[in-house]
Coordinates of C-alpha atoms in Angstrom, one line a residue:
M1 CA 0.0 0.0 0.0
K2 CA 2.9 2.3 0.7
K3 CA 4.3 1.7 -2.7
I4 CA 0.9 2.3 -4.3
S5 CA 0.6 5.6 -2.3
I6 CA 4.0 6.7 -3.6
T7 CA 2.9 5.8 -7.1
L8 CA -0.3 7.8 -6.8
L9 CA 1.7 10.8 -5.6
V10 CA 4.1 10.5 -8.5
T11 CA 1.3 10.1 -11.0
F12 CA -0.5 13.1 -9.6
F13 CA 2.6 15.2 -9.8
I14 CA 3.4 14.1 -13.4
V15 CA -0.1 14.5 -14.8
N16 CA -0.5 18.0 -13.3
V17 CA 2.8 19.3 -14.6
Y18 CA 1.7 20.8 -17.9
T19 CA 4.2 23.4 -19.1
Q20 CA 5.6 24.0 -22.6
N21 CA 9.3 23.8 -21.8
K22 CA 12.2 21.4 -22.3
R23 CA 12.6 20.8 -18.5
T24 CA 9.1 19.3 -18.3
I25 CA 9.6 17.0 -21.2
D26 CA 13.1 16.0 -19.9
S27 CA 11.5 15.3 -16.5
L28 CA 8.9 13.0 -18.1
K29 CA 11.6 11.1 -20.0
Q30 CA 13.5 10.6 -16.8
V31 CA 10.4 9.2 -15.1
I32 CA 9.9 6.7 -18.0
K33 CA 13.5 5.6 -17.6
T34 CA 13.7 5.4 -13.8
A35 CA 10.1 4.7 -12.5
K36 CA 9.7 1.4 -10.7
H37 CA 6.0 1.1 -11.6
D38 CA 4.3 0.9 -14.9
T39 CA 1.5 3.3 -13.7
S40 CA 4.1 6.0 -13.4
R41 CA 5.4 5.3 -16.9
I42 CA 1.9 5.3 -18.4
S43 CA 1.2 8.7 -16.8
A44 CA 4.5 10.1 -18.1
Y45 CA 3.6 8.9 -21.7
L46 CA 0.2 10.4 -21.4
A47 CA 1.5 13.7 -20.1
W48 CA 4.3 13.9 -22.8
G49 CA 1.8 13.3 -25.5
E50 CA -0.4 16.1 -24.1
Q51 CA 2.6 18.5 -24.2
I52 CA 3.4 18.0 -27.9
Y53 CA 0.2 16.9 -29.7
L54 CA -0.7 20.4 -30.9
N55 CA 2.6 20.7 -32.8
K56 CA 3.5 17.0 -33.3
P57 CA 0.3 15.0 -33.4
D58 CA 2.1 11.9 -35.0
S59 CA 4.6 11.8 -32.2
A60 CA 1.9 12.2 -29.6
F61 CA 0.0 9.3 -31.3
I62 CA 3.0 7.0 -30.8
L63 CA 3.4 8.0 -27.1
W64 CA -0.3 7.3 -26.4
Q65 CA -0.1 3.9 -28.1
K66 CA 2.8 3.1 -25.8
A67 CA 0.6 4.1 -22.8
Q68 CA -2.2 1.9 -24.1
T69 CA 0.0 -1.1 -24.5
L70 CA 1.5 -0.7 -21.0
A71 CA -2.0 -0.2 -19.4
E72 CA -3.4 -3.3 -21.2
N73 CA -0.4 -5.4 -20.1
L74 CA -0.8 -4.2 -16.5
L75 CA -4.5 -5.1 -16.5
A76 CA -3.7 -8.5 -17.8
S77 CA -1.2 -9.2 -15.1
H78 CA -3.0 -7.5 -12.2
P79 CA -6.7 -7.9 -13.0
L80 CA -8.1 -7.8 -9.4
T81 CA -5.9 -5.2 -7.6
I82 CA -6.0 -1.6 -6.7
V83 CA -3.4 -1.0 -9.4
A84 CA -5.9 -2.3 -12.0
D85 CA -8.3 0.6 -11.1
M86 CA -5.6 3.1 -11.9
A87 CA -4.6 1.3 -15.0
K88 CA -8.2 1.3 -16.3
K89 CA -8.3 5.1 -15.9
Q90 CA -5.0 5.5 -17.7
L91 CA -6.2 3.1 -20.4
T92 CA -9.3 5.1 -21.0
A93 CA -7.2 8.3 -21.3
A94 CA -5.0 6.7 -23.9
L95 CA -8.0 5.3 -25.9
N96 CA -9.7 8.7 -25.8
N97 CA -6.5 10.4 -27.1
I98 CA -5.9 7.9 -29.8
G99 CA -9.5 8.2 -30.9
Y100 CA -9.1 11.9 -31.1
I101 CA -6.0 11.5 -33.4
Y102 CA -8.0 9.1 -35.7
Q103 CA -10.8 11.7 -35.8
Q104 CA -8.5 14.4 -36.9
Q105 CA -7.1 12.1 -39.6
G106 CA -10.6 11.4 -40.8
D107 CA -10.7 7.8 -39.8
I108 CA -14.1 8.0 -38.3
P109 CA -14.8 4.2 -37.8
R110 CA -11.5 3.8 -35.8
S111 CA -12.1 7.0 -33.9
L112 CA -15.6 5.8 -32.8
E113 CA -14.2 2.4 -32.0
F114 CA -11.6 3.8 -29.5
Y115 CA -14.0 6.3 -28.0
S116 CA -16.6 3.5 -27.4
K117 CA -14.0 1.2 -25.8
G118 CA -13.0 4.0 -23.5
L119 CA -16.6 4.8 -22.6
K120 CA -17.3 1.1 -21.7
I121 CA -14.4 1.0 -19.2
Q122 CA -15.4 4.4 -17.7
E123 CA -18.9 3.1 -17.1
E124 CA -17.5 0.0 -15.4
I125 CA -15.3 1.9 -13.0
G126 CA -17.8 4.8 -12.5
D127 CA -15.5 7.5 -13.9
K128 CA -18.1 10.2 -14.4
K129 CA -15.7 12.8 -15.7
G130 CA -14.3 10.4 -18.2
M131 CA -17.8 9.3 -19.3
A132 CA -18.8 12.9 -19.9
S133 CA -15.7 13.4 -22.0
S134 CA -16.4 10.3 -24.1
F135 CA -20.1 11.2 -24.5
N136 CA -18.9 14.6 -25.9
N137 CA -16.4 13.0 -28.3
I138 CA -18.9 10.5 -29.6
G139 CA -21.4 13.3 -30.0
I140 CA -18.9 15.1 -32.3
I141 CA -18.5 12.0 -34.4
Y142 CA -22.2 11.7 -34.9
N143 CA -22.5 15.4 -35.7
N144 CA -19.8 15.0 -38.4
L145 CA -21.7 12.0 -39.8
G146 CA -24.9 14.0 -40.0
D147 CA -26.8 12.1 -37.3
I148 CA -28.0 15.2 -35.4
P149 CA -30.4 13.5 -33.0
K150 CA -27.7 11.1 -31.9
A151 CA -25.2 14.0 -31.5
L152 CA -27.6 16.0 -29.3
E153 CA -28.3 12.8 -27.3
Y154 CA -24.6 12.2 -26.5
Y155 CA -23.9 15.9 -25.9
G156 CA -26.9 16.0 -23.5
N157 CA -25.7 12.9 -21.6
G158 CA -22.3 14.4 -21.2
L159 CA -23.6 17.8 -20.1
K160 CA -25.8 16.2 -17.5
I161 CA -22.9 14.4 -15.9
Q162 CA -20.7 17.5 -16.1
E163 CA -23.3 19.7 -14.3
E164 CA -23.7 16.9 -11.7
I165 CA -19.9 16.8 -10.8
G166 CA -19.2 20.5 -11.4
D167 CA -16.9 20.0 -14.4
K168 CA -16.8 23.5 -15.7
Q169 CA -14.4 22.9 -18.5
G170 CA -16.5 20.0 -19.7
M171 CA -19.6 22.0 -19.4
A172 CA -18.1 24.7 -21.6
S173 CA -17.2 22.2 -24.3
S174 CA -20.7 20.7 -24.2
F175 CA -22.4 24.2 -24.4
N176 CA -20.1 25.0 -27.3
N177 CA -20.9 21.8 -29.2
I178 CA -24.7 22.2 -28.7
G179 CA -24.4 25.8 -29.9
Y180 CA -22.7 24.6 -33.0
I181 CA -25.6 22.3 -33.9
Y182 CA -28.2 25.0 -33.3
N183 CA -26.1 27.4 -35.5
M184 CA -26.0 24.9 -38.4
Q185 CA -29.7 24.4 -38.1
G186 CA -30.3 28.1 -38.4
D187 CA -31.4 28.7 -34.8
I188 CA -29.1 31.7 -34.3
P189 CA -30.5 32.9 -30.8
K190 CA -30.1 29.4 -29.4
A191 CA -26.6 29.1 -30.9
L192 CA -25.4 32.3 -29.4
E193 CA -27.0 31.5 -26.1
Y194 CA -25.0 28.3 -25.8
Y195 CA -21.8 29.9 -27.2
S196 CA -22.0 32.7 -24.7
K197 CA -22.5 30.2 -21.8
S198 CA -19.4 28.4 -23.0
L199 CA -17.3 31.6 -23.3
K200 CA -18.4 32.8 -19.9
I201 CA -17.2 29.6 -18.2
R202 CA -13.9 29.5 -20.2
E203 CA -13.1 33.0 -19.1
E204 CA -13.8 32.1 -15.5
I205 CA -11.4 29.2 -15.5
G206 CA -8.8 30.9 -17.8
D207 CA -9.1 28.3 -20.6
K208 CA -7.4 30.2 -23.4
K209 CA -7.8 27.5 -26.0
G210 CA -11.5 27.2 -25.2
M211 CA -11.9 31.0 -25.3
A212 CA -10.2 31.1 -28.7
N213 CA -12.7 28.5 -30.0
S214 CA -15.6 30.5 -28.5
F215 CA -14.4 33.7 -30.1
N216 CA -14.1 31.9 -33.4
N217 CA -17.7 30.5 -33.2
I218 CA -19.2 33.9 -32.3
G219 CA -17.2 35.5 -35.2
V220 CA -18.8 32.9 -37.6
I221 CA -22.3 34.0 -36.4
Y222 CA -21.5 37.7 -37.0
D223 CA -20.1 36.8 -40.4
D224 CA -23.3 34.8 -41.3
Q225 CA -25.4 37.8 -40.2
G226 CA -23.4 40.2 -42.3
D227 CA -21.7 42.1 -39.5
I228 CA -18.2 42.1 -41.0
P229 CA -16.4 44.4 -38.4
K230 CA -17.7 42.3 -35.5
A231 CA -16.8 39.1 -37.3
L232 CA -13.2 40.3 -37.9
E233 CA -13.0 41.5 -34.3
Y234 CA -13.8 38.1 -32.9
H235 CA -11.7 36.1 -35.4
G236 CA -8.8 38.5 -34.5
K237 CA -9.3 37.7 -30.8
S238 CA -9.3 34.0 -31.6
L239 CA -6.1 34.2 -33.7
K240 CA -4.3 36.2 -31.0
L241 CA -5.0 33.6 -28.3
N242 CA -4.2 30.7 -30.6
E243 CA -0.8 32.2 -31.5
E244 CA -0.2 32.9 -27.8
I245 CA -0.7 29.2 -26.8
G246 CA 0.8 27.8 -30.0
D247 CA -2.4 26.0 -31.0
K248 CA -1.7 25.3 -34.7
Q249 CA -5.1 23.9 -35.5
G250 CA -6.8 26.9 -33.9
M251 CA -4.4 29.2 -35.9
A252 CA -5.3 27.4 -39.1
N253 CA -9.0 27.9 -38.4
S254 CA -8.6 31.6 -37.6
F255 CA -6.5 32.1 -40.8
N256 CA -9.1 30.3 -42.8
N257 CA -12.0 32.3 -41.4
I258 CA -10.3 35.7 -41.9
G259 CA -9.4 34.7 -45.4
Y260 CA -13.0 33.8 -46.1
I261 CA -14.1 37.2 -45.0
Y262 CA -11.6 39.0 -47.2
Q263 CA -12.7 36.8 -50.1
M264 CA -16.3 37.8 -49.6
Q265 CA -15.2 41.4 -49.6
G266 CA -13.4 40.9 -52.9
A267 CA -9.9 41.3 -51.5
L268 CA -8.6 38.2 -53.3
P269 CA -4.8 38.6 -52.7
K270 CA -5.4 39.1 -49.0
A271 CA -7.8 36.2 -49.0
L272 CA -5.3 33.9 -50.7
E273 CA -2.6 35.0 -48.2
Y274 CA -4.7 33.9 -45.2
L275 CA -6.1 30.8 -46.9
G276 CA -2.6 29.7 -47.9
K277 CA -1.4 30.0 -44.3
S278 CA -4.3 28.0 -43.1
L279 CA -3.7 25.2 -45.7
K280 CA 0.0 25.0 -44.9
I281 CA -0.6 24.4 -41.1
R282 CA -3.4 21.9 -41.8
E283 CA -1.2 19.8 -44.1
E284 CA 1.6 19.9 -41.4
I285 CA -0.7 18.5 -38.7
G286 CA -2.7 16.2 -40.9
D287 CA -6.0 17.9 -40.4
K288 CA -8.0 16.4 -43.3
K289 CA -11.3 18.1 -42.5
G290 CA -9.5 21.4 -42.3
M291 CA -7.6 20.7 -45.6
A292 CA -11.0 20.1 -47.3
Y293 CA -12.2 23.5 -46.2
S294 CA -9.0 25.2 -47.4
F295 CA -9.1 23.5 -50.8
N296 CA -12.7 24.5 -51.2
S297 CA -12.0 28.2 -50.3
I298 CA -8.9 28.4 -52.6
G299 CA -11.0 26.8 -55.4
Y300 CA -13.5 29.7 -55.0
I301 CA -10.7 32.2 -55.3
Y302 CA -9.6 30.6 -58.6
N303 CA -13.2 30.7 -59.8
E304 CA -13.5 34.4 -59.1
Q305 CA -10.2 34.9 -61.1
G306 CA -11.8 32.9 -64.0
D307 CA -9.4 29.9 -63.8
I308 CA -12.1 27.1 -64.2
P309 CA -9.7 24.1 -64.5
K310 CA -7.9 25.2 -61.2
T311 CA -11.3 25.8 -59.6
L312 CA -12.5 22.3 -60.4
E313 CA -9.2 20.8 -59.3
Y314 CA -9.3 22.3 -55.8
L315 CA -13.1 21.7 -55.4
G316 CA -12.5 18.1 -56.4
K317 CA -9.7 17.8 -53.8
S318 CA -12.0 19.1 -51.2
L319 CA -14.9 16.7 -52.2
K320 CA -12.5 13.7 -52.2
I321 CA -11.3 14.3 -48.7
R322 CA -14.8 14.8 -47.4
E323 CA -16.0 11.6 -48.9
E324 CA -13.0 9.8 -47.4
I325 CA -13.8 11.1 -43.9
G326 CA -17.6 10.8 -44.2
D327 CA -18.2 14.5 -43.7
K328 CA -21.8 14.7 -45.1
Q329 CA -22.2 18.4 -44.5
G330 CA -19.0 19.1 -46.3
M331 CA -20.0 16.8 -49.2
A332 CA -23.2 18.8 -49.5
Y333 CA -21.3 22.0 -49.8
S334 CA -18.8 20.6 -52.3
F335 CA -21.5 19.2 -54.6
N336 CA -23.3 22.5 -54.5
N337 CA -20.1 24.4 -55.4
I338 CA -19.1 22.0 -58.2
G339 CA -22.7 22.1 -59.5
A340 CA -22.5 25.9 -59.7
I341 CA -19.4 25.7 -61.8
Y342 CA -20.9 23.2 -64.2
F343 CA -24.0 25.3 -64.4
A344 CA -22.0 28.4 -65.3
Q345 CA -20.3 26.2 -68.0
N346 CA -23.8 25.2 -69.3
N347 CA -23.1 21.6 -68.5
M348 CA -26.6 20.9 -67.3
L349 CA -26.2 17.1 -67.0
K350 CA -23.3 17.3 -64.5
A351 CA -24.7 20.3 -62.7
K352 CA -28.0 18.6 -62.1
S353 CA -26.3 15.4 -60.8
C354 CA -24.2 17.5 -58.3
Y355 CA -27.2 19.6 -57.1
E356 CA -29.4 16.4 -56.6
K357 CA -26.6 14.8 -54.5
S358 CA -26.3 18.0 -52.5
Y359 CA -30.1 18.2 -52.1
R360 CA -30.4 14.6 -50.8
L361 CA -27.6 15.1 -48.3
S362 CA -28.9 18.5 -47.2
K363 CA -32.5 17.2 -46.6
E364 CA -31.0 14.3 -44.6
L365 CA -29.0 16.6 -42.4
G366 CA -31.8 19.2 -42.1
Y367 CA -29.5 22.3 -42.5
P368 CA -31.5 25.2 -44.0
E369 CA -28.5 26.9 -45.7
N370 CA -27.5 23.7 -47.6
I371 CA -31.1 23.0 -48.6
E372 CA -31.5 26.6 -49.9
R373 CA -28.5 26.4 -52.1
A374 CA -29.3 23.0 -53.5
A375 CA -32.9 24.0 -54.2
S376 CA -31.8 27.2 -55.9
G377 CA -29.5 25.2 -58.2
L378 CA -32.2 22.7 -59.2
K379 CA -34.7 25.5 -59.7
K380 CA -32.4 27.2 -62.2
I381 CA -31.7 24.0 -64.1
Y382 CA -35.4 23.1 -64.4
E383 CA -36.1 26.7 -65.6
K384 CA -33.6 26.2 -68.3
Q385 CA -35.1 22.9 -69.3
G386 CA -38.6 24.5 -69.4
N387 CA -39.9 22.3 -66.6
Y388 CA -41.6 25.3 -64.8
Q389 CA -43.7 23.1 -62.4
L390 CA -40.6 21.5 -60.8
A391 CA -38.8 24.8 -60.9
Y392 CA -41.6 26.4 -59.0
E393 CA -41.6 23.7 -56.3
Y394 CA -37.8 24.1 -55.7
Y395 CA -38.3 27.9 -55.7
K396 CA -40.8 27.6 -52.9
E397 CA -38.4 25.6 -50.8
E398 CA -35.6 28.0 -51.6
V399 CA -37.6 30.9 -50.3
L400 CA -38.7 29.0 -47.2
M401 CA -35.2 28.1 -46.3
H402 CA -33.9 31.7 -47.0
D403 CA -36.6 33.2 -44.7
S404 CA -35.6 30.7 -42.0
I405 CA -31.9 31.6 -42.0
Q406 CA -32.2 35.3 -42.7
N407 CA -34.9 36.1 -40.2
Q408 CA -34.4 39.6 -38.9
E409 CA -35.6 38.6 -35.5
N410 CA -32.6 36.2 -35.2
Y411 CA -30.3 39.2 -35.7
K412 CA -32.1 41.3 -33.1
K413 CA -31.9 38.5 -30.5
T414 CA -28.3 38.0 -31.3
M415 CA -27.6 41.6 -30.5
H416 CA -29.5 41.4 -27.3
Q417 CA -27.7 38.3 -26.2
Q418 CA -24.3 39.8 -27.0
A419 CA -25.2 43.0 -25.0
K420 CA -26.2 40.8 -22.1
Y421 CA -23.0 38.9 -22.2
E422 CA -20.9 42.1 -22.4
Y423 CA -22.7 43.5 -19.4
E424 CA -22.1 40.4 -17.3
K425 CA -18.5 40.3 -18.2
Q426 CA -18.0 44.0 -17.3
K427 CA -19.8 43.5 -13.9
A428 CA -17.2 41.0 -12.8
V429 CA -14.2 43.3 -13.2
D430 CA -14.5 45.7 -10.1
S431 CA -17.0 47.9 -8.4
I432 CA -16.1 51.0 -10.6
A433 CA -16.5 49.0 -13.7
H434 CA -19.7 47.5 -12.3
T435 CA -21.2 51.0 -11.8
K436 CA -20.2 51.9 -15.3
A437 CA -21.7 48.7 -16.6
M438 CA -24.9 49.5 -14.7
E439 CA -25.1 52.9 -16.4
I440 CA -24.5 51.2 -19.8
K441 CA -27.1 48.6 -19.0
N442 CA -29.6 51.2 -17.9
L443 CA -29.1 53.1 -21.2
E444 CA -29.4 49.8 -23.0
I445 CA -32.6 49.0 -21.1
K446 CA -34.0 52.4 -21.9
R447 CA -33.1 51.9 -25.5
Q448 CA -34.6 48.5 -25.5
E449 CA -37.7 49.9 -23.7
A450 CA -38.0 52.5 -26.4
V451 CA -37.6 49.9 -29.0
G452 CA -39.9 47.7 -27.1
S453 CA -42.5 50.5 -26.9
R454 CA -42.3 51.0 -30.6
Q455 CA -42.6 47.3 -31.1
R456 CA -45.6 47.1 -28.8
I457 CA -47.2 49.8 -30.8
V458 CA -46.5 47.9 -34.0
I459 CA -47.7 44.7 -32.3
W460 CA -50.8 46.5 -31.1
F461 CA -51.6 47.7 -34.7
V462 CA -50.9 44.2 -36.0
V463 CA -53.1 42.6 -33.3
C464 CA -55.9 45.1 -34.0
G465 CA -55.5 44.4 -37.7
L466 CA -55.6 40.7 -37.1
L467 CA -58.7 41.2 -34.8
L468 CA -60.4 43.1 -37.6
V469 CA -59.5 40.4 -40.0
V470 CA -60.8 37.8 -37.6
V471 CA -64.0 39.7 -36.9
F472 CA -64.6 40.4 -40.6
S473 CA -63.7 36.8 -41.4
G474 CA -66.2 35.7 -38.7
F475 CA -68.8 38.0 -40.1
L476 CA -68.3 36.6 -43.6
F477 CA -68.3 33.1 -42.2
R478 CA -71.6 33.8 -40.4
L479 CA -73.1 35.2 -43.6
F480 CA -71.8 32.1 -45.4
M481 CA -73.3 29.8 -42.8
Q482 CA -76.6 31.7 -42.9
K483 CA -76.7 31.5 -46.6
K484 CA -75.8 27.9 -46.5
K485 CA -78.6 27.3 -43.9
A486 CA -81.0 29.3 -46.0
N487 CA -80.0 27.3 -49.1
R488 CA -80.5 24.1 -47.2
K489 CA -83.9 25.3 -46.0
L490 CA -84.9 26.5 -49.5
A491 CA -83.8 23.1 -50.9
Q492 CA -85.9 21.4 -48.3
Q493 CA -88.9 23.6 -49.1
N494 CA -88.4 22.9 -52.8
I495 CA -88.4 19.2 -52.0
E496 CA -91.6 19.6 -50.0
I497 CA -93.2 21.7 -52.7
Q498 CA -92.3 19.1 -55.3
Q499 CA -93.7 16.4 -53.1
K500 CA -96.9 18.4 -52.6
N501 CA -97.1 19.1 -56.4
E502 CA -96.7 15.4 -57.0
E503 CA -99.5 14.7 -54.5
I504 CA -101.7 17.4 -56.1
T505 CA -101.0 15.9 -59.5
V506 CA -102.1 12.5 -58.2
Q507 CA -105.2 13.9 -56.6
R508 CA -106.0 15.9 -59.8
D509 CA -105.6 12.8 -61.9
E510 CA -107.9 10.9 -59.5
I511 CA -110.5 13.8 -59.6
E512 CA -110.3 14.0 -63.4
A513 CA -110.8 10.2 -63.5
Q514 CA -113.8 10.5 -61.2
R515 CA -115.1 13.5 -63.2
D516 CA -114.8 11.5 -66.5
K517 CA -116.6 8.6 -64.8
L518 CA -119.3 10.9 -63.5
S519 CA -119.6 12.5 -66.9
E520 CA -120.1 9.2 -68.5
Q521 CA -122.8 8.3 -65.9
N522 CA -124.5 11.7 -66.4
T523 CA -124.5 11.1 -70.1
L524 CA -126.0 7.7 -69.6
L525 CA -128.7 9.0 -67.2
F526 CA -129.4 11.8 -69.6
E527 CA -129.9 9.4 -72.4
Q528 CA -132.0 7.1 -70.3
K529 CA -134.0 10.2 -69.1
K530 CA -134.4 11.3 -72.7
E531 CA -135.6 7.8 -73.7
I532 CA -138.1 7.8 -70.8
T533 CA -139.2 11.3 -71.6
D534 CA -139.6 10.5 -75.3
S535 CA -141.5 7.4 -74.4
I536 CA -143.8 9.4 -72.1
N537 CA -144.3 12.1 -74.7
Y538 CA -145.0 9.5 -77.3
A539 CA -147.6 7.9 -75.1
K540 CA -149.1 11.2 -74.3
R541 CA -149.4 12.1 -77.9
I542 CA -151.2 8.8 -78.5
Q543 CA -153.5 9.5 -75.6
Q544 CA -154.2 13.0 -76.7
A545 CA -155.1 11.8 -80.1
M546 CA -157.6 9.4 -78.7
L547 CA -159.3 11.7 -76.0
P548 CA -161.5 14.8 -76.7
D549 CA -160.3 18.2 -75.9
L550 CA -161.7 18.6 -72.4
A551 CA -160.6 22.2 -72.0
K552 CA -162.3 23.3 -75.1
C553 CA -165.5 21.4 -74.2
F554 CA -165.5 23.0 -70.8
I555 CA -165.1 26.5 -72.0
T556 CA -167.7 26.1 -74.6
H557 CA -170.1 24.7 -72.0
M558 CA -169.7 27.7 -69.7
R559 CA -170.2 30.3 -72.3
D560 CA -173.2 32.7 -71.6
E561 CA -175.0 33.5 -74.8

């Protein structure tokens, strides 16, 4: 136990000695030569790799492989001892670091393999900090592969553990990564919210590398929103910190982003200068994903200079790397870019093929900017081909995506979030600065209240307008329903009238039939009556002919002569 305690102290000392000077590396080499326990040697290899991986990633990779081998051998020979617990932690650190190198080299399957091995061991030994780190790393892999739900799931798992154990550096990384996803999905307020949370923590703990990364990401947001001065300001802050700490990959990213801004402003020589610096560093450190970005950007410069063969050459290099490393988002960009070149050359067949590939990938990823560009390209192709129905369908999607990413409300919320962050940062300096910050905040609040008041007025008018529309719509709807009801009633009445008419017709037919029958009977009676009358008259005439005229006789008899 005494030997183990001494080993733990030595390991603690070695792992926590992180300085960029020759004495530190010499000390680590000496530990490797003289240490009596493998746990000390493993810690020395891990620490040595950490010291040099920014500038010599290949050398760091070899050192971490040595640490892995030693840790695995130690576990095999001491499986059920206290030493095994330490060896497992060291093994997970080596696996994580090797996975990171594979990730930077674009070997995603190997990277995911090593991260997953490390996570499994961390879960066995209950290493929560290590588990959170592995969740974060695996989340990055899924993000690069375009599986956004999986990426957010792993980031969320990691963040939950980091908040539980108070791992501020880990929390900052998780906030940053979640912000990146929201940014790519076009949710700018959410992206800036998480970026600002990350930056605040990194400034609190003095994490310069993390601060440089946060400055870079915020700069990208301002660039996307068209605020070039702000974008250059934040990219400049990022570059300064990266140069200060010697982070070559960070420097390459900053050079690339600044070059891109100059390119968009039309300053092509300046853009090529910065993009060339970025590509050189990325090739030195084997950053394949970064190289793909550089090739793509340089290809654009050649395109603007009218050199189409060079343009297609560099865009092709970029696409090839992205396909190798499985970078779906990058592939979508490349297909769009190459499609645009073929379209300009009137090669509709190749242009359509590229745009369709980009569109499928973009829809799979769900990133509005990529979808907009691919839909726009397909719209133009179908317009040229005279297929206006399909052209209109893609045009509608293009407009929808454009509105999503260019929403002015996003920019306003971005400004508000940035003002809030600047205020919180200023408050932490000292009491005088705090007072000044309060004054600035009050002015900002008044300004926002004034803006808010104007917005409330506008909203009130909009609401009133909407209410009028709703009332008028309700009135029209009521009239429509009344008319519909009246029509139904009228239709019912028509049916009833028709039924009554049919009944009347039947009755009339019956009456006419009875009338005709009665008429026939009357005729018959009339004829019978006539026959009887004729018979009586005939008999009477016979009788009168046979009898004397009594009237005449009576009158003659009564005559007084």
